[in-house]
Amino acid sequence: MARFSDDFLFELRSRIDIEELISSYVRLKKQGRISRGLCPFHVEKTPSFTVYSDTQSYYCFGCGAGGESITFIRNIENLSYYDAVQFLAEKVGLKMPEETADDGLYALRKRIFEANREAARFFYANLIKPDCPAYTYLIGRGIKPETIKRFGLGYAPDSWDALTRHLRSKGFKENELISADLSRKSRTGGLIDVFRNRLMFPIIDLKGNVIAFGGRVLGDEKPKYINTSDTPVYKKGKGIFALNIAKAHGRSLILCEGYMDVIAMHQAGFQNAVAGLGTAFTSEQAQILSRYADEVILAYDSDDAGKKAAKRTMSIFQSMNVKTKILTLTGGKDPDEIIKRFGREYMQKIIDGSLSSTEYKLALAKEGINTDTADGKVEYLKKAVEVLSELDDAIERDVYAGRLSEETGVTRTAIDEQIKRALSFRKRKQDIDSFNKAREILEGKVIAAKNALKLYNQSASLRCRQAEETLLASLIQNPEFYKKLKDKITIDDFSSALHKRLFFKITERIENNQELDLIYFADEFNPEEMSILTKVFQKGRTISNTLDECLDCIKVMSEEKLKQSAADPSKLSDEEFLRLFYKKE
């Protein structure tokens, strides 16, 4: 793990305002001394993500994520500790220490970035060679040379190990190429290329690093696309193609299904187009887009699979309160085809006429139904009412109910009555789901109760854990207490391994007259542990912070230790044994 001096971390902290930092990812609303917003680490409708400017920390009361600026960047950008520090240092113009020891993961990530960069150069060099089939394919699809260069497109030769041999000649090791998913072991034990005879699309992150590749066949072979598997620098469930370009072109993003659609859109001037990576769009990808867009316009294929995917993606964005629209791709299957057939102006008209998510769902409900007949009108109304009953916003529901009445000629009273019934049905279903969930929890508690005695001596009580947290929080808030408590408490008195480590770190810094701030803990605790530490740090706001309170906590911890040791008196010290003996008497 990389270690930085306190002076460097102090300077880094002094240059960063955590509220400003997080605001570039999360829309925050000021509420007195704190700010709140929707958590970027889990899906929620009610803001529970809280930023504390005075302590330069954050904590989510929904999922428990917490930390300071370094931990936030580690989580949000999927970076190692060292990379997160470097990211922040570059952001605020702070020079990194020249000699900073780091762990093997950082070194490996760095080599993967370098290998990917060299691979991208190799693929591009092969693409622009005379008579390259991939270049001919791109030109045939209307992709211009300047667009090819801008996206760094390339060609993986029809060879078992052309890239592997090239990268080995550049000094890259076998484990580095395998870790980057550029090479794999063959059945005979040698290395072979992952990508062969494919048009190559480099995936570039927001810092300009090549983190992965997508490869498309030029013929009809299967699979049509293969993509880099998850690596230390890339998680496909979080990847967004072309976001590195699109993020600089406004707060509205056009979400396409594939690489070629995005490239065609950019070439036509729609430089806010992006595509999700992986087989299905994920909530993690939606959270990433929500940091850079107030509105997302879906440009999915017009076939049944595209419509199904669009509905699913809309639901993801709807759960995050992100405004979503969708294009009706009339005249072609996808954006690439429409631009080729009708040009940029036609595509602009489609974008200007994009439908809201509710309008789109109503259009789908009407699809294939003859509303000129009584039966057809009833069928459409039933589907439309179901769509409107899914709206949480009563005003939005009311507006669309009025439109539906005008469209069908059915009285508003009748439509409202049907919506009311649908809402009631939904509520009953939600109640049943809640009941079933509660029953599962109860059944789990019954099972747990049967093992309670066995588990009792294996874990500390809640009361003890709270006492440990309170004691640690008091020491953080009042370091001077430690001098009066050090003879009454040791690291072995803590039941939690994490609390033991935290106590050691706190007391070590107190004895060295060093400041107690979350940023000085981020190098020794992972992001999940930092969330718990943040909770402990914040607890100092709600406790009495008195020496007597600390002594009470130590008493609770001592009682728990005796209770845990009662099953095996041989583990007790003489003093502890006598205390337990006389207590029983």
Coordinates of C-alpha atoms in Angstrom, one line a residue:
M1 CA 0.0 0.0 0.0
A2 CA 1.3 3.4 -0.9
R3 CA 2.3 5.6 2.0
F4 CA 2.2 9.4 1.9
S5 CA 3.5 11.8 4.5
D6 CA 1.1 13.7 6.7
D7 CA 2.4 17.0 5.2
F8 CA 1.5 15.9 1.7
L9 CA -2.0 14.6 2.8
F10 CA -2.6 17.8 4.8
E11 CA -1.8 19.9 1.8
L12 CA -4.0 17.7 -0.4
R13 CA -6.9 18.0 2.0
S14 CA -6.5 21.8 2.3
R15 CA -6.9 22.2 -1.4
I16 CA -10.0 20.0 -1.8
D17 CA -13.5 21.0 -0.8
I18 CA -15.4 17.7 -0.5
E19 CA -18.7 19.4 -1.2
E20 CA -17.4 20.8 -4.5
L21 CA -15.7 17.5 -5.4
I22 CA -18.8 15.4 -4.8
S23 CA -21.0 18.0 -6.5
S24 CA -19.3 17.2 -9.8
Y25 CA -20.8 13.7 -9.5
V26 CA -23.9 14.2 -7.3
R27 CA -26.5 16.9 -7.3
L28 CA -26.4 18.2 -3.8
K29 CA -28.9 20.4 -1.9
K30 CA -27.7 22.5 0.9
Q31 CA -29.4 21.9 4.3
G32 CA -27.8 24.1 6.9
R33 CA -24.3 22.8 7.7
I34 CA -24.7 19.7 5.6
S35 CA -25.7 18.9 2.0
R36 CA -27.8 15.9 0.8
G37 CA -28.3 14.2 -2.5
L38 CA -29.1 10.8 -4.1
C39 CA -26.4 8.3 -3.3
P40 CA -24.2 7.5 -6.3
F41 CA -23.4 4.0 -4.8
H42 CA -26.9 2.6 -4.7
V43 CA -30.4 3.2 -6.2
E44 CA -32.7 5.4 -4.1
K45 CA -35.5 7.9 -4.5
T46 CA -35.2 9.8 -1.3
P47 CA -31.8 11.5 -0.7
S48 CA -29.8 9.8 2.1
F49 CA -26.3 10.7 1.0
T50 CA -25.0 13.3 3.3
V51 CA -21.9 15.5 2.9
Y52 CA -20.3 17.2 6.0
S53 CA -18.3 20.2 5.0
D54 CA -16.9 20.8 8.5
T55 CA -15.3 17.3 8.7
Q56 CA -14.7 17.0 4.9
S57 CA -16.5 13.6 4.9
Y58 CA -19.7 11.9 3.6
Y59 CA -22.0 9.2 4.8
C60 CA -25.0 7.5 3.2
F61 CA -27.7 6.5 5.7
G62 CA -29.2 4.2 3.0
C63 CA -26.3 1.9 2.1
G64 CA -23.7 2.8 4.7
A65 CA -21.1 4.1 2.3
G66 CA -18.8 6.7 3.8
G67 CA -15.4 8.2 3.9
E68 CA -13.4 11.3 2.8
S69 CA -12.3 12.6 -0.5
I70 CA -9.8 9.8 -1.3
T71 CA -12.3 7.0 -0.4
F72 CA -15.0 8.8 -2.5
I73 CA -12.8 8.9 -5.6
R74 CA -11.7 5.2 -5.0
N75 CA -15.3 4.2 -5.1
I76 CA -16.7 6.5 -7.7
E77 CA -13.8 6.1 -10.2
N78 CA -13.0 2.4 -9.3
L79 CA -9.4 3.4 -8.5
S80 CA -6.7 2.0 -6.1
Y81 CA -5.7 4.2 -3.1
Y82 CA -2.6 5.4 -5.0
D83 CA -4.5 6.2 -8.2
A84 CA -7.1 8.1 -6.2
V85 CA -4.5 10.2 -4.5
Q86 CA -2.9 10.9 -7.9
F87 CA -6.3 11.7 -9.4
L88 CA -7.0 14.3 -6.7
A89 CA -3.4 15.7 -6.7
E90 CA -3.7 16.3 -10.5
K91 CA -7.1 17.9 -10.0
V92 CA -5.8 20.5 -7.6
G93 CA -2.4 20.9 -9.2
L94 CA -0.4 19.3 -6.4
K95 CA 2.8 17.5 -7.4
M96 CA 3.0 13.9 -6.3
P97 CA 6.0 12.9 -4.1
E98 CA 8.7 11.5 -6.3
E99 CA 9.5 8.5 -4.2
T100 CA 6.3 6.8 -3.1
A101 CA 6.4 3.0 -2.5
D102 CA 3.3 1.3 -3.8
D103 CA 1.8 -2.2 -3.9
G104 CA 1.8 -4.6 -6.8
L105 CA -1.7 -3.7 -7.9
Y106 CA -0.8 -0.2 -8.8
A107 CA 2.2 -1.3 -10.7
L108 CA 0.1 -3.9 -12.6
R109 CA -2.6 -1.4 -13.4
K110 CA 0.0 1.0 -14.8
R111 CA 1.4 -1.7 -17.0
I112 CA -2.1 -2.7 -18.2
F113 CA -2.7 0.9 -19.2
E114 CA 0.6 1.0 -21.1
A115 CA -0.1 -2.4 -22.8
N116 CA -3.5 -1.2 -23.9
R117 CA -2.1 2.0 -25.2
E118 CA 0.5 0.1 -27.2
A119 CA -2.1 -2.4 -28.4
A120 CA -4.3 0.5 -29.6
R121 CA -1.4 1.9 -31.6
F122 CA -0.7 -1.6 -33.0
F123 CA -4.4 -2.1 -34.1
Y124 CA -4.5 1.4 -35.7
A125 CA -1.3 0.8 -37.6
N126 CA -2.7 -2.4 -39.0
L127 CA -6.0 -0.7 -39.9
I128 CA -4.4 1.9 -42.2
K129 CA -2.2 -0.5 -44.0
P130 CA -3.0 -0.9 -47.8
D131 CA -5.8 -3.3 -48.5
C132 CA -6.8 -3.8 -44.9
P133 CA -10.2 -5.5 -44.9
A134 CA -11.4 -3.6 -41.8
Y135 CA -10.5 -0.2 -43.4
T136 CA -12.4 -1.1 -46.5
Y137 CA -15.4 -2.2 -44.4
L138 CA -15.4 1.2 -42.5
I139 CA -15.2 3.3 -45.6
G140 CA -17.9 1.2 -47.1
R141 CA -20.1 2.0 -44.2
G142 CA -19.5 5.7 -44.7
I143 CA -17.0 6.3 -41.8
K144 CA -14.5 9.0 -42.7
P145 CA -10.7 8.8 -42.2
E146 CA -10.8 11.6 -39.6
T147 CA -13.5 9.8 -37.7
I148 CA -11.5 6.6 -37.7
K149 CA -8.5 8.6 -36.3
R150 CA -10.6 10.4 -33.7
F151 CA -12.0 7.2 -32.2
G152 CA -8.6 5.4 -32.6
L153 CA -10.3 2.5 -34.5
G154 CA -8.1 -0.4 -35.5
Y155 CA -7.7 -3.9 -36.9
A156 CA -6.6 -7.1 -35.1
P157 CA -4.8 -9.1 -37.8
D158 CA -5.9 -12.6 -38.8
S159 CA -3.1 -14.2 -36.8
W160 CA -2.9 -16.3 -33.7
D161 CA -0.3 -14.2 -31.9
A162 CA 0.6 -11.1 -33.9
L163 CA -0.3 -8.7 -31.0
T164 CA 1.2 -11.0 -28.4
R165 CA 4.5 -11.1 -30.2
H166 CA 4.5 -7.3 -30.7
L167 CA 3.8 -6.6 -27.1
R168 CA 6.4 -9.1 -25.9
S169 CA 8.9 -7.3 -28.1
K170 CA 8.1 -4.1 -26.2
G171 CA 9.0 -5.7 -22.9
F172 CA 5.5 -6.7 -21.6
K173 CA 5.4 -9.8 -19.5
E174 CA 3.1 -12.8 -19.9
N175 CA 1.2 -12.1 -16.7
E176 CA 0.7 -8.4 -17.7
L177 CA -0.8 -9.4 -21.1
I178 CA -3.1 -12.0 -19.5
S179 CA -4.2 -9.6 -16.8
A180 CA -5.0 -7.0 -19.5
D181 CA -7.0 -9.7 -21.3
L182 CA -5.0 -9.1 -24.5
S183 CA -3.6 -12.6 -24.5
R184 CA -4.7 -16.0 -23.2
K185 CA -3.1 -19.3 -22.7
S186 CA -3.5 -21.8 -25.6
R187 CA -4.2 -25.5 -25.1
T188 CA -0.5 -26.1 -25.7
G189 CA 0.5 -23.6 -23.0
G190 CA 1.6 -20.8 -25.2
L191 CA 0.1 -17.3 -25.5
I192 CA -2.4 -16.4 -28.2
D193 CA -4.3 -13.2 -29.0
V194 CA -7.7 -12.6 -27.6
F195 CA -8.7 -10.5 -30.6
R196 CA -8.1 -11.9 -34.1
N197 CA -9.4 -10.7 -37.5
R198 CA -11.7 -8.1 -36.0
L199 CA -12.4 -4.4 -36.3
M200 CA -11.2 -2.9 -33.0
F201 CA -12.9 -0.2 -30.8
P202 CA -10.7 1.1 -28.0
I203 CA -12.6 2.0 -24.8
I204 CA -11.2 5.1 -23.2
D205 CA -11.9 6.4 -19.7
L206 CA -12.4 10.0 -18.6
K207 CA -8.7 10.4 -17.9
G208 CA -7.7 9.3 -21.5
N209 CA -6.5 5.8 -20.6
V210 CA -7.3 3.0 -22.9
I211 CA -8.9 0.6 -20.5
A212 CA -10.4 -2.1 -22.8
F213 CA -11.4 -3.1 -26.3
G214 CA -14.4 -4.3 -28.3
G215 CA -13.8 -6.4 -31.4
R216 CA -16.3 -6.9 -34.3
V217 CA -16.2 -9.6 -36.9
L218 CA -16.1 -8.4 -40.5
G219 CA -18.2 -11.3 -41.8
D220 CA -21.0 -13.4 -40.5
E221 CA -19.1 -15.4 -37.9
K222 CA -20.2 -15.8 -34.3
P223 CA -19.9 -14.2 -31.9
K224 CA -20.4 -10.9 -33.7
Y225 CA -18.7 -8.9 -30.9
I226 CA -16.2 -10.0 -28.2
N227 CA -15.1 -7.6 -25.5
T228 CA -12.4 -7.3 -22.9
S229 CA -13.3 -9.3 -19.8
D230 CA -13.2 -7.6 -16.4
T231 CA -9.6 -6.6 -15.5
P232 CA -7.9 -4.6 -12.7
V233 CA -8.6 -1.4 -14.7
Y234 CA -12.0 -2.2 -16.3
K235 CA -15.4 -3.4 -15.2
K236 CA -17.8 -3.8 -18.2
G237 CA -20.9 -3.3 -16.1
K238 CA -19.7 0.2 -15.4
G239 CA -18.3 1.0 -18.9
I240 CA -19.6 3.8 -21.2
F241 CA -18.3 4.1 -24.7
A242 CA -17.4 7.7 -25.9
L243 CA -18.3 9.3 -22.6
N244 CA -14.8 10.8 -22.6
I245 CA -15.9 12.9 -25.6
A246 CA -19.6 13.3 -24.9
K247 CA -19.2 14.7 -21.4
A248 CA -17.9 18.0 -22.8
H249 CA -21.0 18.5 -25.0
G250 CA -23.8 19.6 -22.7
R251 CA -26.0 18.0 -20.0
S252 CA -28.0 16.0 -22.4
L253 CA -26.7 12.6 -23.5
I254 CA -28.0 10.3 -26.3
L255 CA -27.7 6.7 -25.3
C256 CA -27.2 4.2 -28.2
E257 CA -26.9 0.5 -28.3
G258 CA -23.7 0.0 -30.1
Y259 CA -20.3 1.3 -31.2
M260 CA -21.2 2.0 -34.8
D261 CA -24.3 3.9 -33.8
V262 CA -22.3 6.2 -31.6
I263 CA -19.6 6.7 -34.2
A264 CA -22.2 7.5 -36.9
M265 CA -23.9 10.0 -34.5
H266 CA -20.6 11.8 -33.7
Q267 CA -19.7 12.0 -37.4
A268 CA -23.1 13.6 -38.1
G269 CA -22.4 16.2 -35.4
F270 CA -24.2 14.6 -32.4
Q271 CA -21.2 14.5 -30.2
N272 CA -23.2 13.8 -27.0
A273 CA -23.8 10.2 -28.1
V274 CA -22.6 7.3 -25.9
A275 CA -23.3 3.6 -25.6
G276 CA -23.3 1.2 -22.6
L277 CA -20.9 -1.6 -22.6
G278 CA -21.9 -5.2 -21.8
T279 CA -24.9 -7.3 -22.8
A280 CA -27.5 -5.2 -20.8
F281 CA -27.5 -1.7 -19.5
T282 CA -26.9 -1.6 -15.7
S283 CA -27.9 0.6 -12.8
E284 CA -24.2 1.3 -12.3
Q285 CA -23.9 2.7 -15.8
A286 CA -27.1 4.8 -15.3
Q287 CA -25.5 6.3 -12.1
I288 CA -22.4 7.2 -14.0
L289 CA -24.5 8.9 -16.8
S290 CA -26.6 10.8 -14.2
R291 CA -23.4 12.6 -13.0
Y292 CA -22.9 14.1 -16.5
A293 CA -26.5 14.5 -17.7
D294 CA -29.8 16.0 -16.6
E295 CA -31.5 14.3 -19.5
V296 CA -30.8 11.0 -21.3
I297 CA -32.3 10.3 -24.7
L298 CA -32.5 6.7 -25.7
A299 CA -31.7 5.9 -29.3
Y300 CA -32.2 2.1 -29.2
D301 CA -33.0 -0.2 -32.2
S302 CA -36.6 -0.1 -33.4
D303 CA -37.0 -3.9 -33.4
D304 CA -38.7 -5.8 -30.6
A305 CA -35.5 -6.5 -28.8
G306 CA -34.6 -2.8 -28.9
K307 CA -38.1 -1.8 -27.5
K308 CA -37.8 -4.3 -24.7
A309 CA -34.3 -3.0 -23.8
A310 CA -35.5 0.6 -24.0
K311 CA -38.4 -0.1 -21.5
R312 CA -35.9 -1.8 -19.1
T313 CA -33.4 1.1 -19.4
M314 CA -36.1 3.7 -18.9
S315 CA -37.2 2.0 -15.7
I316 CA -33.6 2.1 -14.3
F317 CA -33.4 5.9 -15.0
Q318 CA -36.9 6.4 -13.7
S319 CA -35.9 4.9 -10.3
M320 CA -33.1 7.5 -10.1
N321 CA -35.4 10.4 -11.0
V322 CA -33.4 11.0 -14.2
K323 CA -35.4 12.7 -17.0
T324 CA -35.6 10.2 -19.9
K325 CA -36.8 10.5 -23.5
I326 CA -36.7 8.1 -26.4
L327 CA -36.4 8.4 -30.1
T328 CA -38.9 6.9 -32.5
L329 CA -36.6 5.7 -35.3
T330 CA -38.9 5.9 -38.3
G331 CA -37.3 4.7 -41.5
G332 CA -34.5 2.6 -40.1
K333 CA -33.5 0.1 -37.5
D334 CA -30.9 2.2 -35.8
P335 CA -29.3 5.7 -35.8
D336 CA -26.5 4.5 -38.1
E337 CA -28.9 3.3 -40.8
I338 CA -31.1 6.4 -40.5
I339 CA -28.2 8.8 -40.9
K340 CA -27.0 6.9 -43.9
R341 CA -30.4 6.9 -45.6
F342 CA -31.8 10.3 -44.7
G343 CA -29.0 12.4 -43.3
R344 CA -28.3 14.6 -40.3
E345 CA -31.3 17.0 -40.6
Y346 CA -33.8 14.0 -40.5
M347 CA -32.1 12.7 -37.4
Q348 CA -32.3 16.1 -35.8
K349 CA -36.1 16.1 -36.4
I350 CA -36.3 12.7 -34.8
I351 CA -34.4 14.0 -31.8
D352 CA -36.6 17.1 -31.6
G353 CA -39.7 14.9 -31.6
S354 CA -38.4 12.5 -28.9
L355 CA -41.0 11.1 -26.6
S356 CA -41.1 11.2 -22.8
S357 CA -40.9 7.8 -21.1
T358 CA -44.6 7.9 -20.4
E359 CA -45.5 9.0 -24.0
Y360 CA -43.4 6.1 -25.3
K361 CA -45.0 3.5 -23.0
L362 CA -48.4 4.8 -24.1
A363 CA -47.4 4.5 -27.8
L364 CA -46.3 0.9 -27.2
A365 CA -49.6 0.2 -25.4
K366 CA -51.4 1.4 -28.5
E367 CA -49.2 -0.5 -31.0
G368 CA -51.1 -3.1 -33.1
I369 CA -54.6 -2.1 -31.7
N370 CA -57.4 -0.7 -33.8
T371 CA -58.8 2.0 -31.5
D372 CA -61.6 2.7 -34.0
T373 CA -63.4 -0.3 -32.7
A374 CA -65.0 -0.5 -29.2
D375 CA -63.0 -3.6 -28.3
G376 CA -59.8 -2.0 -29.5
K377 CA -60.4 1.2 -27.5
V378 CA -61.1 -0.8 -24.3
E379 CA -58.0 -2.9 -24.8
Y380 CA -55.9 0.2 -25.3
L381 CA -57.4 2.0 -22.3
K382 CA -56.7 -0.9 -20.0
K383 CA -53.0 -0.9 -21.0
A384 CA -52.8 2.9 -20.8
V385 CA -54.3 2.9 -17.3
E386 CA -51.7 0.4 -16.2
V387 CA -48.9 2.7 -17.6
L388 CA -50.4 5.7 -15.7
S389 CA -50.7 3.8 -12.5
E390 CA -47.0 3.3 -12.5
L391 CA -46.4 7.0 -12.2
D392 CA -45.4 8.2 -8.7
D393 CA -46.0 11.9 -9.5
A394 CA -49.7 12.7 -9.1
I395 CA -49.5 15.8 -11.2
E396 CA -47.9 13.9 -14.1
R397 CA -50.5 11.2 -13.8
D398 CA -53.3 13.8 -13.8
V399 CA -51.9 15.5 -17.0
Y400 CA -51.7 12.2 -18.9
A401 CA -55.1 11.1 -17.7
G402 CA -56.6 14.3 -19.2
R403 CA -54.8 13.6 -22.5
L404 CA -56.1 10.0 -22.5
S405 CA -59.6 11.2 -22.0
E406 CA -59.3 13.7 -25.0
E407 CA -57.7 11.1 -27.2
T408 CA -60.3 8.3 -26.6
G409 CA -63.4 10.3 -25.9
V410 CA -63.9 8.4 -22.7
T411 CA -65.0 10.6 -19.7
R412 CA -62.3 11.7 -17.3
T413 CA -64.3 10.3 -14.4
A414 CA -64.2 6.8 -15.9
I415 CA -60.5 7.0 -16.5
D416 CA -59.8 8.3 -13.0
E417 CA -61.9 5.5 -11.6
Q418 CA -59.8 2.9 -13.5
I419 CA -56.6 4.5 -12.4
K420 CA -57.7 4.5 -8.8
R421 CA -58.5 0.8 -9.1
A422 CA -55.1 0.1 -10.7
L423 CA -53.3 2.1 -7.9
S424 CA -55.2 0.1 -5.3
F425 CA -54.2 -3.2 -6.9
R426 CA -50.6 -2.0 -7.1
K427 CA -50.7 -1.1 -3.4
R428 CA -52.1 -4.5 -2.5
K429 CA -49.4 -6.2 -4.5
Q430 CA -46.8 -4.1 -2.8
D431 CA -48.3 -5.0 0.6
I432 CA -48.2 -8.7 -0.2
D433 CA -44.6 -8.4 -1.4
S434 CA -43.7 -6.5 1.8
F435 CA -45.5 -9.2 3.9
N436 CA -43.7 -12.0 2.1
K437 CA -40.4 -10.2 2.6
A438 CA -41.2 -9.7 6.3
R439 CA -42.1 -13.4 6.6
E440 CA -38.8 -14.4 5.1
I441 CA -37.0 -12.2 7.6
L442 CA -39.0 -13.6 10.4
E443 CA -38.2 -17.2 9.3
G444 CA -34.6 -16.2 9.2
K445 CA -34.8 -14.9 12.7
V446 CA -36.3 -18.1 13.9
I447 CA -33.5 -20.1 12.4
A448 CA -31.0 -17.6 13.8
A449 CA -32.6 -17.9 17.3
K450 CA -32.0 -21.7 17.3
N451 CA -28.3 -21.0 16.9
A452 CA -28.3 -18.0 19.3
L453 CA -26.5 -19.8 22.1
K454 CA -23.8 -21.1 19.8
L455 CA -23.3 -17.7 18.2
Y456 CA -23.3 -15.9 21.5
N457 CA -19.8 -16.7 22.4
Q458 CA -18.5 -16.0 18.9
S459 CA -19.5 -12.4 18.5
A460 CA -19.8 -9.4 20.7
S461 CA -23.1 -8.0 21.8
L462 CA -24.6 -5.0 20.0
R463 CA -24.2 -3.1 23.3
C464 CA -20.5 -3.9 23.4
R465 CA -20.0 -2.9 19.8
Q466 CA -21.8 0.4 20.4
A467 CA -19.6 0.9 23.5
E468 CA -16.5 0.3 21.4
E469 CA -17.7 2.8 18.8
T470 CA -18.5 5.4 21.4
L471 CA -15.1 5.0 23.1
L472 CA -13.3 5.3 19.7
A473 CA -15.4 8.4 18.8
S474 CA -14.6 10.0 22.1
L475 CA -10.8 9.5 21.6
I476 CA -11.1 11.0 18.2
Q477 CA -12.9 14.0 19.5
N478 CA -10.9 14.3 22.7
P479 CA -7.3 12.9 22.2
E480 CA -6.4 14.2 25.7
F481 CA -8.6 11.5 27.3
Y482 CA -6.1 8.8 26.2
K483 CA -3.5 9.8 28.9
K484 CA -6.1 9.1 31.6
L485 CA -7.4 5.9 30.0
K486 CA -4.3 4.2 28.6
D487 CA -3.8 2.2 31.8
K488 CA -7.5 1.0 31.8
I489 CA -7.8 -0.2 28.2
T490 CA -5.7 -2.2 25.7
I491 CA -6.2 -3.3 22.1
D492 CA -7.2 -6.8 23.4
D493 CA -10.2 -5.4 25.1
F494 CA -11.9 -4.7 21.7
S495 CA -14.0 -7.5 20.3
S496 CA -14.0 -6.4 16.7
A497 CA -10.8 -6.9 14.6
L498 CA -11.6 -3.6 12.8
H499 CA -12.0 -1.8 16.1
K500 CA -8.6 -3.2 17.3
R501 CA -6.9 -1.8 14.2
L502 CA -8.7 1.5 14.5
F503 CA -7.8 1.8 18.2
F504 CA -4.1 1.1 17.4
K505 CA -4.1 3.7 14.6
I506 CA -5.8 6.3 16.8
T507 CA -3.5 5.8 19.8
E508 CA -0.4 5.7 17.6
R509 CA -1.3 9.1 16.2
I510 CA -2.2 10.5 19.6
E511 CA 1.1 9.4 21.0
N512 CA 3.0 11.0 18.1
N513 CA 1.0 14.2 18.4
Q514 CA -0.5 13.7 14.9
E515 CA -3.8 15.0 13.7
L516 CA -6.8 12.7 13.7
D517 CA -8.6 13.1 10.4
L518 CA -10.2 10.5 8.1
I519 CA -7.7 11.3 5.3
Y520 CA -4.9 9.9 7.4
F521 CA -6.6 6.6 7.7
A522 CA -7.5 5.9 4.0
D523 CA -4.2 4.2 3.3
E524 CA -4.6 1.4 5.8
F525 CA -8.4 0.8 5.5
N526 CA -10.2 -0.3 2.4
P527 CA -13.4 1.6 1.2
E528 CA -15.8 -0.7 3.0
E529 CA -13.8 -0.3 6.2
M530 CA -13.7 3.5 5.7
S531 CA -17.5 3.5 5.6
I532 CA -17.5 2.1 9.2
L533 CA -14.8 4.5 10.3
T534 CA -16.8 7.4 9.0
K535 CA -19.7 6.3 11.1
V536 CA -17.4 6.2 14.1
F537 CA -16.0 9.7 13.3
Q538 CA -19.6 11.1 12.9
K539 CA -20.7 9.5 16.2
G540 CA -18.6 12.1 18.0
R541 CA -21.3 14.6 17.1
T542 CA -24.0 12.8 19.1
I543 CA -22.3 11.5 22.2
S544 CA -21.6 13.5 25.4
N545 CA -17.8 13.3 25.0
T546 CA -17.0 13.0 28.7
L547 CA -14.4 11.0 30.5
D548 CA -17.2 9.3 32.5
E549 CA -18.8 8.1 29.3
C550 CA -15.5 6.6 28.2
L551 CA -15.2 4.8 31.6
D552 CA -18.7 3.4 31.2
C553 CA -17.8 2.1 27.7
I554 CA -14.7 0.4 29.1
K555 CA -16.9 -1.2 31.8
V556 CA -19.3 -2.6 29.2
M557 CA -16.4 -3.9 27.1
S558 CA -14.8 -5.6 30.2
E559 CA -18.1 -7.3 31.1
E560 CA -18.4 -8.6 27.5
K561 CA -14.9 -9.9 27.5
L562 CA -15.6 -11.8 30.8
K563 CA -18.8 -13.1 29.4
Q564 CA -17.1 -14.3 26.2
S565 CA -14.4 -16.0 28.2
A566 CA -16.7 -17.7 30.7
A567 CA -17.0 -20.8 28.5
D568 CA -13.2 -21.3 28.8
P569 CA -11.8 -20.0 32.1
S570 CA -8.3 -21.2 31.1
K571 CA -8.1 -18.2 28.8
L572 CA -8.6 -15.7 31.6
S573 CA -5.9 -13.9 33.5
D574 CA -5.8 -14.4 37.2
E575 CA -7.3 -11.0 37.8
E576 CA -10.1 -11.6 35.3
F577 CA -10.8 -15.1 36.7
L578 CA -11.2 -13.7 40.2
R579 CA -13.5 -10.9 39.0
L580 CA -15.7 -13.5 37.2
F581 CA -15.6 -15.9 40.3
Y582 CA -16.7 -13.3 42.8
K583 CA -19.3 -12.0 40.4
K584 CA -20.8 -15.5 40.3
E585 CA -20.6 -15.8 44.0

